[in-house]
Coordinates of C-alpha atoms and ligand atoms in Angstrom, one line a residue:
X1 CA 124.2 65.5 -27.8
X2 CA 126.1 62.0 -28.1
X3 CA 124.4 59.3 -26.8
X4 CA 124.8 58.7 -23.0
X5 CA 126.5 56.1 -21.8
X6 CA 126.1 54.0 -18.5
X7 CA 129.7 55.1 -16.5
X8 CA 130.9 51.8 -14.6
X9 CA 134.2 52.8 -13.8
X10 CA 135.6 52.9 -10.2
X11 CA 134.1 56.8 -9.7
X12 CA 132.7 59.1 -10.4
X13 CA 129.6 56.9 -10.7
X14 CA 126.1 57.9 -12.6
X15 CA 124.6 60.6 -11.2
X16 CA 120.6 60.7 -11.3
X17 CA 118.4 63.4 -12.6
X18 CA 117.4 64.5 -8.7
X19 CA 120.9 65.1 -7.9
X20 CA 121.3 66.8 -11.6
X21 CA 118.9 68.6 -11.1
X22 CA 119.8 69.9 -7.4
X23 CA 123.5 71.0 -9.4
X24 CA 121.7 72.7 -11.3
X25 CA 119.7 75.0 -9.0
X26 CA 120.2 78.7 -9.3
X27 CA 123.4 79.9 -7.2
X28 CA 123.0 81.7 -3.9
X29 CA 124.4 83.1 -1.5
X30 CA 127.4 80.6 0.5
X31 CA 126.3 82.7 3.6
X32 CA 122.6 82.7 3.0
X33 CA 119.9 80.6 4.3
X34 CA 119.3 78.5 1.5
X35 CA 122.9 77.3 1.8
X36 CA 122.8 77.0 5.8
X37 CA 119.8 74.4 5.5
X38 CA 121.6 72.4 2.9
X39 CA 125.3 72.4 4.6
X40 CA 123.1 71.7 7.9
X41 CA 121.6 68.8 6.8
X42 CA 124.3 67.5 4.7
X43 CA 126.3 67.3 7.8
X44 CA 123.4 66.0 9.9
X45 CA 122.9 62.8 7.3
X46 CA 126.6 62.3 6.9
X47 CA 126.7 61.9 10.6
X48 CA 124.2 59.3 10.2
X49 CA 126.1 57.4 7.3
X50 CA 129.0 57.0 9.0
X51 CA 127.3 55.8 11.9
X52 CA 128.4 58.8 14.1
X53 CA 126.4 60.3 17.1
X54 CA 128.5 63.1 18.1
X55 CA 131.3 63.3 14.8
X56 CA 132.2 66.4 13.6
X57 CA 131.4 66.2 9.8
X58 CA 133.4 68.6 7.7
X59 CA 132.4 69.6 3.7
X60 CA 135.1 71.2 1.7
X61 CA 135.9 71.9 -1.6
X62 CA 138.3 69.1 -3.1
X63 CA 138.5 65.8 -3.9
X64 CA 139.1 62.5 -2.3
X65 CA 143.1 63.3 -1.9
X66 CA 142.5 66.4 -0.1
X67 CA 140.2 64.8 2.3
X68 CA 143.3 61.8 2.9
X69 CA 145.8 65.3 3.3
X70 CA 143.1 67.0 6.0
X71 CA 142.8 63.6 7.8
X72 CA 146.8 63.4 8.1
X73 CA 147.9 67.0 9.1
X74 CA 144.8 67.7 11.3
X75 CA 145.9 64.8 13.7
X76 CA 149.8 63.9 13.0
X77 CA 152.0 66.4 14.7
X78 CA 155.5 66.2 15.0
X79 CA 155.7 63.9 18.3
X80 CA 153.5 61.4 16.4
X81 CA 154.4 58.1 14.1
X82 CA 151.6 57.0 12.1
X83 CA 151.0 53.4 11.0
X84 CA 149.9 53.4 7.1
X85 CA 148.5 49.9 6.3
X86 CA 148.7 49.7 2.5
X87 CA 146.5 47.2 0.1
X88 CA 147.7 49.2 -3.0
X89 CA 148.3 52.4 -4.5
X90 CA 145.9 54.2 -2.3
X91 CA 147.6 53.4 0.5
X92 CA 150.4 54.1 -0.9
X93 CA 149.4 57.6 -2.0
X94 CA 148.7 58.0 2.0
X95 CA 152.2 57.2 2.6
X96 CA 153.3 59.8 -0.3
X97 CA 151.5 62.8 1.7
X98 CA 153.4 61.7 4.9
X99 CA 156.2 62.0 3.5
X100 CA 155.1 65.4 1.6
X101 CA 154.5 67.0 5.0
X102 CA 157.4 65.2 6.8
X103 CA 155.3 63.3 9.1
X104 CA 157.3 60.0 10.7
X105 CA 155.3 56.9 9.4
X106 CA 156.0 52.9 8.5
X107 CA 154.2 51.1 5.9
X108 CA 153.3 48.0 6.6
X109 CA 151.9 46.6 3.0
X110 CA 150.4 43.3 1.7
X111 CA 150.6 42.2 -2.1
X112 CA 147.8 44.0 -4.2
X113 CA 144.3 42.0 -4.4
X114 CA 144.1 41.2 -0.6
X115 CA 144.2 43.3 2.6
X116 CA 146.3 43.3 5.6
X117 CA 145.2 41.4 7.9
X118 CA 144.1 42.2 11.7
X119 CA 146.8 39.7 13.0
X120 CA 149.6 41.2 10.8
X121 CA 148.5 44.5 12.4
X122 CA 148.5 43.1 15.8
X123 CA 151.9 41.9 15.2
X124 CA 153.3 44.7 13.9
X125 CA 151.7 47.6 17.2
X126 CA 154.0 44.3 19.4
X127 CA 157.0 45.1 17.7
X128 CA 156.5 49.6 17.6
X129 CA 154.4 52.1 19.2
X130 CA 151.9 54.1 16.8
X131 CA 150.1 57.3 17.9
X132 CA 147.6 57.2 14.4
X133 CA 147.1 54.0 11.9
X134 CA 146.1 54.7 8.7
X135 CA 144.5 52.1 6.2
X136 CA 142.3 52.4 2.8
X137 CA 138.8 50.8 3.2
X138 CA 138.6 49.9 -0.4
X139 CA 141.4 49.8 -2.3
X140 CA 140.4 51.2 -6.0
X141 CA 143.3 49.8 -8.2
X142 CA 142.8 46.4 -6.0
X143 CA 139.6 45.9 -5.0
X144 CA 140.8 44.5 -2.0
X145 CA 138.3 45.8 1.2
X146 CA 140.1 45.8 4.9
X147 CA 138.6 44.1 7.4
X148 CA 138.4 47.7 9.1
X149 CA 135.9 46.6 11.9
X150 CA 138.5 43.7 13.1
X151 CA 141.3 46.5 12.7
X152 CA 139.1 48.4 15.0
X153 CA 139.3 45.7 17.9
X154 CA 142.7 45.9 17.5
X155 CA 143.6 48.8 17.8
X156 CA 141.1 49.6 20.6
X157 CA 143.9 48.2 23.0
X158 CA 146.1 50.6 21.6
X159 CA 144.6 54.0 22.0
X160 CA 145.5 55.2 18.8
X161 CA 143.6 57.6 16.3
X162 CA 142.2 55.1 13.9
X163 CA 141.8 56.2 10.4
X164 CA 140.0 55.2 7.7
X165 CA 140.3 56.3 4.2
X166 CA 136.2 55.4 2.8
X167 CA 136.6 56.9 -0.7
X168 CA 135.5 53.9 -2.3
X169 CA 133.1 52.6 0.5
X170 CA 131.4 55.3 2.7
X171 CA 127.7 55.0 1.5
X172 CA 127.9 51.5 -0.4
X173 CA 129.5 49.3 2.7
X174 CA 129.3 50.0 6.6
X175 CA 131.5 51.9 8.2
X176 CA 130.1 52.0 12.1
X177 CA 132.4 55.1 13.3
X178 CA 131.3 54.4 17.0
X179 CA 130.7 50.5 17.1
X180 CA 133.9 50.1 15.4
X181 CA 136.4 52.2 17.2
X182 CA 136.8 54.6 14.0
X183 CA 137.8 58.5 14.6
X184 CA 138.4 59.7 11.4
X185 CA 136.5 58.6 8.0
X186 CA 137.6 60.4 4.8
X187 CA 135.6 60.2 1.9
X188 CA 134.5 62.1 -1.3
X189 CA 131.3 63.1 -2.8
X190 CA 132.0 60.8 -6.3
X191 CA 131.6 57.1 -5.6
X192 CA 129.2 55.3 -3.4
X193 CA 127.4 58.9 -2.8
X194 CA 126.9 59.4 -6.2
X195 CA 127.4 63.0 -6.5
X196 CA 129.6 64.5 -9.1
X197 CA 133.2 64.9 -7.8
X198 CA 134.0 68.0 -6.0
X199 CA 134.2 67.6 -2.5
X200 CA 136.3 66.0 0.3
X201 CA 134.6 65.3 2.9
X202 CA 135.5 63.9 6.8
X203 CA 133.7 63.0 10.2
X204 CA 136.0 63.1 12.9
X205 CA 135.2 61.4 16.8
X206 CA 135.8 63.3 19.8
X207 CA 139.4 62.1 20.1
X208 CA 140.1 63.4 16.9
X209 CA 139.4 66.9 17.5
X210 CA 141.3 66.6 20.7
X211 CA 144.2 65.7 19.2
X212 CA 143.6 68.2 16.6
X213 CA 143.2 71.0 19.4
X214 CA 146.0 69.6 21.0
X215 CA 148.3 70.7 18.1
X216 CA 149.5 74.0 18.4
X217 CA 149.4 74.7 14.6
X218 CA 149.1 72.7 11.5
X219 CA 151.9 73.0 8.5
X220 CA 148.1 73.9 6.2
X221 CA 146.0 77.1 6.0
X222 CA 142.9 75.6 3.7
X223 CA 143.1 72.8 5.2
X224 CA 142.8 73.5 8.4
X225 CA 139.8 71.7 10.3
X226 CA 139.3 74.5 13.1
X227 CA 139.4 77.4 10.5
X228 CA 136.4 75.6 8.8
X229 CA 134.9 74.0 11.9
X230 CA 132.8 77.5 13.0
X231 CA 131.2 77.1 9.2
X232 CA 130.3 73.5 9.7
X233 CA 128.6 75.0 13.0
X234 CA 126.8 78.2 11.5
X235 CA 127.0 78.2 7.9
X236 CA 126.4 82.1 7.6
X237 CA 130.1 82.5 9.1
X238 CA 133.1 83.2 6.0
X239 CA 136.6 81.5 5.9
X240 CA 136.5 80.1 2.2
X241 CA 133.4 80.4 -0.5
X242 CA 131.5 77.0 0.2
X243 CA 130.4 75.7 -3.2
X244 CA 127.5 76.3 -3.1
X245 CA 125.9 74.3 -5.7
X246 CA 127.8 71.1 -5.3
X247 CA 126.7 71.3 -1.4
X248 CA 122.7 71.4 -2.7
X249 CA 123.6 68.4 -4.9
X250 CA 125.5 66.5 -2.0
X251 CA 122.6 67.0 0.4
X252 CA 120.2 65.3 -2.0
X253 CA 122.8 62.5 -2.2
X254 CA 122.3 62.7 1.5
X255 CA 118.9 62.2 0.8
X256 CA 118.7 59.9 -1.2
X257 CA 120.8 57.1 0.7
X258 CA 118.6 57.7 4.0
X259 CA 115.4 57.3 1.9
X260 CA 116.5 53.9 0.5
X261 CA 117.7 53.2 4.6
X262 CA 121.3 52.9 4.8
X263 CA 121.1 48.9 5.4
X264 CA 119.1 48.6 2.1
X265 CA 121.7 50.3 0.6
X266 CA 124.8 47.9 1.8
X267 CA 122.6 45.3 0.6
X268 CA 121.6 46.2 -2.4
X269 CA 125.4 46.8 -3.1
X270 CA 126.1 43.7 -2.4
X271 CA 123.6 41.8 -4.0
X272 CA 124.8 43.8 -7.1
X273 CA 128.5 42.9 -6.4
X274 CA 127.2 39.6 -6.5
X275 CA 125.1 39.3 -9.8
X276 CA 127.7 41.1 -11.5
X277 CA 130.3 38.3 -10.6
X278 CA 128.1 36.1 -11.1
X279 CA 127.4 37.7 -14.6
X280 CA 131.5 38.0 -15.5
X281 CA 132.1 34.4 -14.0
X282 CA 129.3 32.8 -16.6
X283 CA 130.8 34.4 -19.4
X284 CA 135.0 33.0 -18.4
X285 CA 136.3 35.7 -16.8
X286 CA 138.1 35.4 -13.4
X287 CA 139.2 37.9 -11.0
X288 CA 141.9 39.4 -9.8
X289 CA 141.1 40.1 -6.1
X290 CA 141.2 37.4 -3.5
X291 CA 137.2 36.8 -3.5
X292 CA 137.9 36.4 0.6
X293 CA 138.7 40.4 0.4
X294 CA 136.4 41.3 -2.4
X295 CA 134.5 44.6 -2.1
X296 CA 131.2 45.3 -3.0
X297 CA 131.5 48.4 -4.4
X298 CA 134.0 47.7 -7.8
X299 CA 135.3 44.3 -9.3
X300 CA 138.9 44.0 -10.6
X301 CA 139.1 41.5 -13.7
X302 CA 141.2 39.4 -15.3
X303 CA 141.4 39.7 -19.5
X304 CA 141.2 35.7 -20.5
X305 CA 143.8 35.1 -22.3
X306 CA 143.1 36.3 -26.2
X307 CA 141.7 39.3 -25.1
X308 CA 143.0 42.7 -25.6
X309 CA 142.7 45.7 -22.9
X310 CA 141.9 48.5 -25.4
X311 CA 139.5 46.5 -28.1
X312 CA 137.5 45.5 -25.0
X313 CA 137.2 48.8 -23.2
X314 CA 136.5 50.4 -26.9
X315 CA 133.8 47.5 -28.1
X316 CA 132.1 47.9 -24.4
X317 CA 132.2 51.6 -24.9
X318 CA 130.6 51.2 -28.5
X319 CA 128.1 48.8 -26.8
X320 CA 127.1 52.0 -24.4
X321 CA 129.2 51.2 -21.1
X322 CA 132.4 52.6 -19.4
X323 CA 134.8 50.7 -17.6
X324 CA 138.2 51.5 -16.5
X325 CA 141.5 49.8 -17.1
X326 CA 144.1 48.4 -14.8
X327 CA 146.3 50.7 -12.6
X328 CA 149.8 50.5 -12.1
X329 CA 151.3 47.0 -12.8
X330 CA 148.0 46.0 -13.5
X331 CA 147.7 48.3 -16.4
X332 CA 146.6 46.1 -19.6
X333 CA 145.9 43.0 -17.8
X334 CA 142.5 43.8 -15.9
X335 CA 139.7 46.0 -16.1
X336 CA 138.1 47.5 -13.4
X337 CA 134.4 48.0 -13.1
X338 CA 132.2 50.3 -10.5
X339 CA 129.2 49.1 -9.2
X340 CA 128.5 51.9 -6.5
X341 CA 125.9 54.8 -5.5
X342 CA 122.7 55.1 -6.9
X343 CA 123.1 51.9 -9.3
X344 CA 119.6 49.9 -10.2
X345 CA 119.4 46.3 -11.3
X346 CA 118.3 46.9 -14.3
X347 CA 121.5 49.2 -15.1
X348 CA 123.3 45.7 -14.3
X349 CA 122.0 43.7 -16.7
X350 CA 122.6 46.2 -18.8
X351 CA 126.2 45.9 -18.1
X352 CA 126.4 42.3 -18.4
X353 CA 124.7 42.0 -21.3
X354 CA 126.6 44.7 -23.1
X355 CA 130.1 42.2 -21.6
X356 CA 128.7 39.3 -23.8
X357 CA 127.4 41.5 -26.9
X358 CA 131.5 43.1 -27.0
X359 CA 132.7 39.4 -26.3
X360 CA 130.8 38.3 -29.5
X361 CA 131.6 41.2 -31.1
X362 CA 135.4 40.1 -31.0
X363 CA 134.6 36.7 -32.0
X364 CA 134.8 35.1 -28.5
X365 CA 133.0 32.0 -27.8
X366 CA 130.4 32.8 -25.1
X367 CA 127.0 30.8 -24.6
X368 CA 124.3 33.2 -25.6
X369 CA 122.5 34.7 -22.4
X370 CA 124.9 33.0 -20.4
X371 CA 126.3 36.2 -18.2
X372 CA 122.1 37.5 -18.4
X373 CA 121.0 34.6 -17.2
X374 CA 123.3 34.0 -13.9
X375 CA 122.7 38.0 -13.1
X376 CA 119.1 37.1 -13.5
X377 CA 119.7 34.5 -11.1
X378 CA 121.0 36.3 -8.1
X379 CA 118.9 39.0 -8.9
X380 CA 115.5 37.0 -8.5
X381 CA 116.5 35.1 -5.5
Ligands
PMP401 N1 141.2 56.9 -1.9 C1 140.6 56.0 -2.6 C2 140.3 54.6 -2.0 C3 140.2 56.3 -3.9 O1 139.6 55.3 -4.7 C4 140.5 57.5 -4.5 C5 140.1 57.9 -5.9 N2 140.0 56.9 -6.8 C6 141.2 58.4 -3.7 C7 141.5 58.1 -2.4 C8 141.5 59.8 -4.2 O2 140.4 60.5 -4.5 P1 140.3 61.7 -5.6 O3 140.6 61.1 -6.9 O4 138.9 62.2 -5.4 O5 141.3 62.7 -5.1

């Protein structure tokens, strides 16, 4: 087998042997009692990572985009407008279902690498009345985070169904469902939960499934929140085949993040968002996001000039590290790099020091140890 190498981009993130290991359990039956303890307390932890007393947590078989598709037809029926607020191309994928489904919705967008803000929002509910508000917590292509607990205030005032897409945040950086006004968090099993991909994944509040139950029907069949809502409750009920084995790895996940502690884990991502800037800054790169919007969970970077997308990413991957390049008009003039789910320090200086050893490779200048040595410092403060 080739040689493993440490996977940094945006998601999926490294998976560890205990969540392996859980995959790889014999499969049994999606109605049986091994199944209905693991779906159980999947759902139970979830609840408790999104900061959720009485949520209802739903785990299907998908990926992140199904999860933002179930957030959107489960609450936007056809007397509704929705609100998308758009940092970048997950946003604007938000805005592509609405109009898939034919659901009346504005964007209201900010240039890629910062978020919209909570007064631009305010502004904008002044001028139209929204029923649901979207927005992206993290913005993957962007690395731009919302400020999603000031959109909360907001939007308290004006009663509508807040939604917040946490594909690239839920489990590496808060999201307080209750505290923060929040009725719908999306997610997927790939990124700060550190489960291979394979499942979309929701909690809804209260006033969510109200306003789900208030629709008469919903333009979905698989999708559809109260057909899998009796499964969430008793796992040994059937509407779709669970799978099975993904669910005893994402219940593991679970695990794992509540055995860390939730807060450790925010911390410890951004302590690592931190060194590896740190690491990146000491050895001349600069960033692409505004650092006043800068997420913990990935880093979006500039190439200095001199430095080509491809012989990068190829020399880093010959040094034993994956990164991702740029998306849409960023293509070829950053890289992105992941620094989510069950990442250890060690794995970062790791990554840094691989940076410096490609740099050198392609005959850059760089101080030797200089990007070790500033992770090192963060790191041992
Ligand atoms: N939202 C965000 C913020 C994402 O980063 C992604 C995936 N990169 C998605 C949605 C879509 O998730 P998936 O690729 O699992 O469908």
């Amino acid at each position: 087998m080739a040689q493993e190498k440490l996977l940094l981009i945006p998601g999926p993130s490294p998976v560890v042997p205990r969540i392996l290991d859980a995959l790889a359990l014999p499969t049994v039956s999606h109605v049986g009692p091994d199944m209905a303890r693991d779906l159980k307390e999947s759902c139970e932890n979830l609840k408790r990572i999104a900061f959720s007393a009485e949520g209802e947590p739903f785990i299907v078989a998908g990926a992140g985009t199904l999860s933002m598709e179930m957030a959107l037809l489960n609450t936007a029926g056809p007397a509704d407008r929705v609100l998308v607020l758009s940092q970048g191309y997950f946003g604007d994928r938000m805005a592509q279902i609405c109009q898939a489904f034919g659901i009346d919705h504005d964007v209201l967008a900010c240039e890629w690498g910062r978020a919209v803000t909570p007064r631009e929002l305010d502004q904008r509910l002044k001028t139209k009345n929204y029923n649901i508000v979207v927005c992206t917590h993290v913005d993957t292509a962007t690395g731009a985070c919302a400020p999603v607990e000031e959109y909360g205030q907001v939007l308290e005032k004006a009663g509508a169904v807040f939604i917040v897409d946490g594909v690239c945040a839920t489990g590496g950086i808060p999201e307080r469902m209750d505290a923060w006004g929040i009725d719908v968090v999306l997610t997927a099993a790939q990124k700060c939960l550190g489960t291979p991909p394979g499942l979309a994944i929701l909690v809804l509040s209260e006033l969510a499934m109200e306003k789900r139950r208030s629709l008469a029907s919903v333009p979905a069949y698989y999708s559809d929140l109260l057909r899998w809502l009796p499964i969430m409750h008793d796992p040994a009920k059937y509407f779709s085949t669970p799978c099975v084995n993904e669910i005893r790895a994402f219940a593991e996940a679970t695990r794992i993040v509540l055995e860390e502690g939730i807060e450790e884990r925010f911390e410890r991502h951004d302590l690592h968002a931190e060194a590896i800037r740190a690491g990146l800054d000491a050895l001349g790169f600069s960033f692409f996001t505004d650092l006043r919007f800068a997420a913990s969970t990935l880093s979006v970077v500039n190439y200095p000039d001199g430095l080509e997308d491809k012989a990068f990413r190829a020399g880093l991957a010959a040094n034993g590290v994956i990164v991702a390049g740029g998306l849409g008009p960023t293509a070829g003039r950053v890289f992105r790099m992941g620094h989510m789910g069950n990442l250890t320090s060690a794995q970062v200086r790791f990554a840094i020091e691989a940076v410096e050893k490609t740099l050198a490779g392609l005959g850059l200048a760089v101080a030797a140890g200089a990007g070790r040595d500033a992770v090192d410092a963060i790191l041992a403060a």
